[in-house]
PDB file of C-alpha atoms in Angstrom:
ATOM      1  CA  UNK A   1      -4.327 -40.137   8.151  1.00  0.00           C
ATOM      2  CA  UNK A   2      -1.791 -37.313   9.466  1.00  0.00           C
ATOM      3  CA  UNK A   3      -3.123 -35.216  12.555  1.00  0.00           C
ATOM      4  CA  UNK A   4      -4.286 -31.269  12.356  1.00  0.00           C
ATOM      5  CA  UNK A   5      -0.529 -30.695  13.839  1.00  0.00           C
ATOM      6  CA  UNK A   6       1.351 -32.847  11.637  1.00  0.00           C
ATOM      7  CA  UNK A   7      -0.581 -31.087   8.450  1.00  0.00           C
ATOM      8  CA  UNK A   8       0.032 -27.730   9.839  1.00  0.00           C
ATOM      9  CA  UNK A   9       3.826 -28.691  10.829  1.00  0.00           C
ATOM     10  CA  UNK A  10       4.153 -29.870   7.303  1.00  0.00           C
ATOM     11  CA  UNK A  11       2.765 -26.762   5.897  1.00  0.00           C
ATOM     12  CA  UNK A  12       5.517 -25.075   7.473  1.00  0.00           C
ATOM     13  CA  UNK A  13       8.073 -25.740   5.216  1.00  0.00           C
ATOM     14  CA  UNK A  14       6.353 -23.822   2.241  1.00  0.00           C
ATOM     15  CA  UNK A  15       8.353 -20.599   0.901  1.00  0.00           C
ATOM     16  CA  UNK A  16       6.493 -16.706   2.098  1.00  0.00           C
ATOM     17  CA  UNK A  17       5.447 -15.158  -0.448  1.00  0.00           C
ATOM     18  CA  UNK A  18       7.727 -11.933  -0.608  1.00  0.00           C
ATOM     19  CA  UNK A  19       5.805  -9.714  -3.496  1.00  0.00           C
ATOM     20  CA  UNK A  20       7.849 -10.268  -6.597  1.00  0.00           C
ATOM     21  CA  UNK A  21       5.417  -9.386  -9.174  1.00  0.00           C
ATOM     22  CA  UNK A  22       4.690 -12.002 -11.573  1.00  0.00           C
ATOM     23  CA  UNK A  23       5.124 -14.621  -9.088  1.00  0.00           C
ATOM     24  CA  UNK A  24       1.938 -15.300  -7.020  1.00  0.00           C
ATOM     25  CA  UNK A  25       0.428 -17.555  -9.357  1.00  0.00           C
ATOM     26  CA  UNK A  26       2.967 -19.870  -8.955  1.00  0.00           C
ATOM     27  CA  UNK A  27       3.125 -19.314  -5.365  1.00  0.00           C
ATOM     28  CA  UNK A  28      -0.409 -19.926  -4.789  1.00  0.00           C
ATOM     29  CA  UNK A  29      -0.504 -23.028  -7.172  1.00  0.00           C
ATOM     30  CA  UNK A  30       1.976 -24.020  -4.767  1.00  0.00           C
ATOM     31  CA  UNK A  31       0.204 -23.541  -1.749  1.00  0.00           C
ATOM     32  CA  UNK A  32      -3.160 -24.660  -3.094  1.00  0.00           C
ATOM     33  CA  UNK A  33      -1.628 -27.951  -4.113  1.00  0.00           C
ATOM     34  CA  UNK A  34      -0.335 -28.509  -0.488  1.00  0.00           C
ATOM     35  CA  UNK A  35      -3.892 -27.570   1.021  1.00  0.00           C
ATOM     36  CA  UNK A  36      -4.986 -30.364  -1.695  1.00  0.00           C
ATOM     37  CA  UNK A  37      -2.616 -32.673  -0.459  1.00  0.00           C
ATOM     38  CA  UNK A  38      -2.896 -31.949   3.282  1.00  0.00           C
ATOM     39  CA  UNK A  39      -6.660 -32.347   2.717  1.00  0.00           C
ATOM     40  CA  UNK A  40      -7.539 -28.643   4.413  1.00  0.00           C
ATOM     41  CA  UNK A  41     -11.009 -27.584   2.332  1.00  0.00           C
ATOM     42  CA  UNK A  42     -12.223 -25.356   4.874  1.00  0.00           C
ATOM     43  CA  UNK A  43     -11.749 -21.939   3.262  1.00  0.00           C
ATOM     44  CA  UNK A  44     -11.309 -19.845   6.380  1.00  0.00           C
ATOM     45  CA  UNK A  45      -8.228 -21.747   7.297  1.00  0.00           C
ATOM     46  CA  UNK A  46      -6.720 -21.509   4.156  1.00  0.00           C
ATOM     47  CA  UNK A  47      -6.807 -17.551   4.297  1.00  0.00           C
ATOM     48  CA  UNK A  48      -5.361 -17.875   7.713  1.00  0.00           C
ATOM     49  CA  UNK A  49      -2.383 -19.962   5.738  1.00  0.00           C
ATOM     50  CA  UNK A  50      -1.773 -17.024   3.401  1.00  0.00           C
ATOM     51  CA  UNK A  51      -1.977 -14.266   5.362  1.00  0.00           C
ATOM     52  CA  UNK A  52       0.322 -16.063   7.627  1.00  0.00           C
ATOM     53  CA  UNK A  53       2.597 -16.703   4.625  1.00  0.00           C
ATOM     54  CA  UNK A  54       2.313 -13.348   3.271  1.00  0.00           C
ATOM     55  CA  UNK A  55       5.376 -11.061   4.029  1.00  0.00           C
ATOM     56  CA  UNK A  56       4.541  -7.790   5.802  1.00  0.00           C
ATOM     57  CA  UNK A  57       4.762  -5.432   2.517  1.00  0.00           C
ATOM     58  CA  UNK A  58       2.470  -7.925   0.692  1.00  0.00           C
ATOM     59  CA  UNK A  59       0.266  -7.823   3.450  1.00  0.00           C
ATOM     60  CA  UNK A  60       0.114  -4.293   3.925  1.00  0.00           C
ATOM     61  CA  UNK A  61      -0.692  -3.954   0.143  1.00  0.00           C
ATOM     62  CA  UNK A  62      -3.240  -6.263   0.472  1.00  0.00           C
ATOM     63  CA  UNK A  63      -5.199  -4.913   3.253  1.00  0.00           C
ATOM     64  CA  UNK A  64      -4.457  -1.153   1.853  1.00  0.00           C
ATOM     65  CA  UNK A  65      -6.588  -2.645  -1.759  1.00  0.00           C
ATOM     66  CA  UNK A  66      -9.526  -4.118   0.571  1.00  0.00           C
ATOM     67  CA  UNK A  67     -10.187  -0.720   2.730  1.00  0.00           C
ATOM     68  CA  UNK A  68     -12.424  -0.232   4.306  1.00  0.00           C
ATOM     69  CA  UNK A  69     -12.844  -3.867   4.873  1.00  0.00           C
ATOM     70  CA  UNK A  70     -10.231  -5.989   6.540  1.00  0.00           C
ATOM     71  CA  UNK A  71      -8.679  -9.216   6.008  1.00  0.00           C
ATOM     72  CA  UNK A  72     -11.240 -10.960   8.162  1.00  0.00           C
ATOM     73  CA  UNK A  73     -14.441  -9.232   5.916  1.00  0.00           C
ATOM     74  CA  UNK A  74     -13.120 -10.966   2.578  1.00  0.00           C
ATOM     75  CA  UNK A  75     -13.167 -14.667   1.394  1.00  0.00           C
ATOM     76  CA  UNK A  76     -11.385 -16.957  -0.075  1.00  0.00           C
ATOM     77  CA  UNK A  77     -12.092 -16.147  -3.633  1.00  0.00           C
ATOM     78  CA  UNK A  78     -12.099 -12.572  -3.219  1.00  0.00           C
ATOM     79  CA  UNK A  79      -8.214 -13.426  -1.143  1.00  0.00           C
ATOM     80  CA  UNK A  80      -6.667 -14.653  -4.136  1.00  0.00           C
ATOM     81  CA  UNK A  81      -7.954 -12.577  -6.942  1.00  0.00           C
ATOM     82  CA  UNK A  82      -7.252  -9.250  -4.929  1.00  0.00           C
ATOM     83  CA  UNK A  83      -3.393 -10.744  -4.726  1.00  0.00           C
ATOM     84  CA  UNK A  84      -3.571 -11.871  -8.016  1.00  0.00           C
ATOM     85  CA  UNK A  85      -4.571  -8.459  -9.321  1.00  0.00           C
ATOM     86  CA  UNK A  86      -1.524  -7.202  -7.194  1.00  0.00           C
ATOM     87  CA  UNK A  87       1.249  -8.790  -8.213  1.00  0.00           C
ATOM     88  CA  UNK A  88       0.200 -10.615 -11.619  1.00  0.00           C
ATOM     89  CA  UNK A  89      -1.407  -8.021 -13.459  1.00  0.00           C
ATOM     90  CA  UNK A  90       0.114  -7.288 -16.518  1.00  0.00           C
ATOM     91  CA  UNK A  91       1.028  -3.834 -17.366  1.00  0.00           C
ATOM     92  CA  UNK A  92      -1.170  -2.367 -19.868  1.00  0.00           C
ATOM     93  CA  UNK A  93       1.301  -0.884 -21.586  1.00  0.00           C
ATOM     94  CA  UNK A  94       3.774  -4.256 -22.118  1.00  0.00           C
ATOM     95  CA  UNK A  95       0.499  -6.008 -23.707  1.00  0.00           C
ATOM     96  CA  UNK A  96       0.312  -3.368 -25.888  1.00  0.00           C
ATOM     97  CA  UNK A  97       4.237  -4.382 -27.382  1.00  0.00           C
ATOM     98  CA  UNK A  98       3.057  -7.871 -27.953  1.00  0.00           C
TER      99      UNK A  98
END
């Protein structure tokens, strides 16, 4: 059984997310497999996690979607579909040509 500062050292070596659209799914598969494997359930601590792995334009768009509540007022759910929404969403238009 690995310690809470071995499992958050380990964490460490995961990429930041830098805002490429069409890239945070994969990013947060990522990072929710390592919570998995790490054994971190507790929901608050994995929003810490990704906002600390956010970088500070993906952050900024994030908080700027959840005014007037802040990072702290949301959960984890909410977290991830708000990001997904953000940089996943598929333009309307580009569905349209397929």
């Amino acid at each position: 059984m690995t310690s809470s500062a071995e499992t958050d050292m380990s964490l460490t070596n995961l990429p930041q997310f830098k805002g490429e659209k069409g890239k945070f799914g994969r990013w947060i598969y990522k990072m929710e497999s390592s919570f998995s494997v790490h054994g971190i359930c507790d929901d608050t601590k994995k929003k810490d996690f990704i906002i600390h792995y956010l970088n500070e334009e993906s952050y900024n768009v994030f908080c700027d979607k959840i005014k007037p509540k802040g990072p702290k007022d949301v959960n984890y759910t909410e977290m991830v579909d708000v990001l997904t929404k953000c940089f996943d969403a598929v333009d309307t238009q580009v569905k349209r040509m397929y």
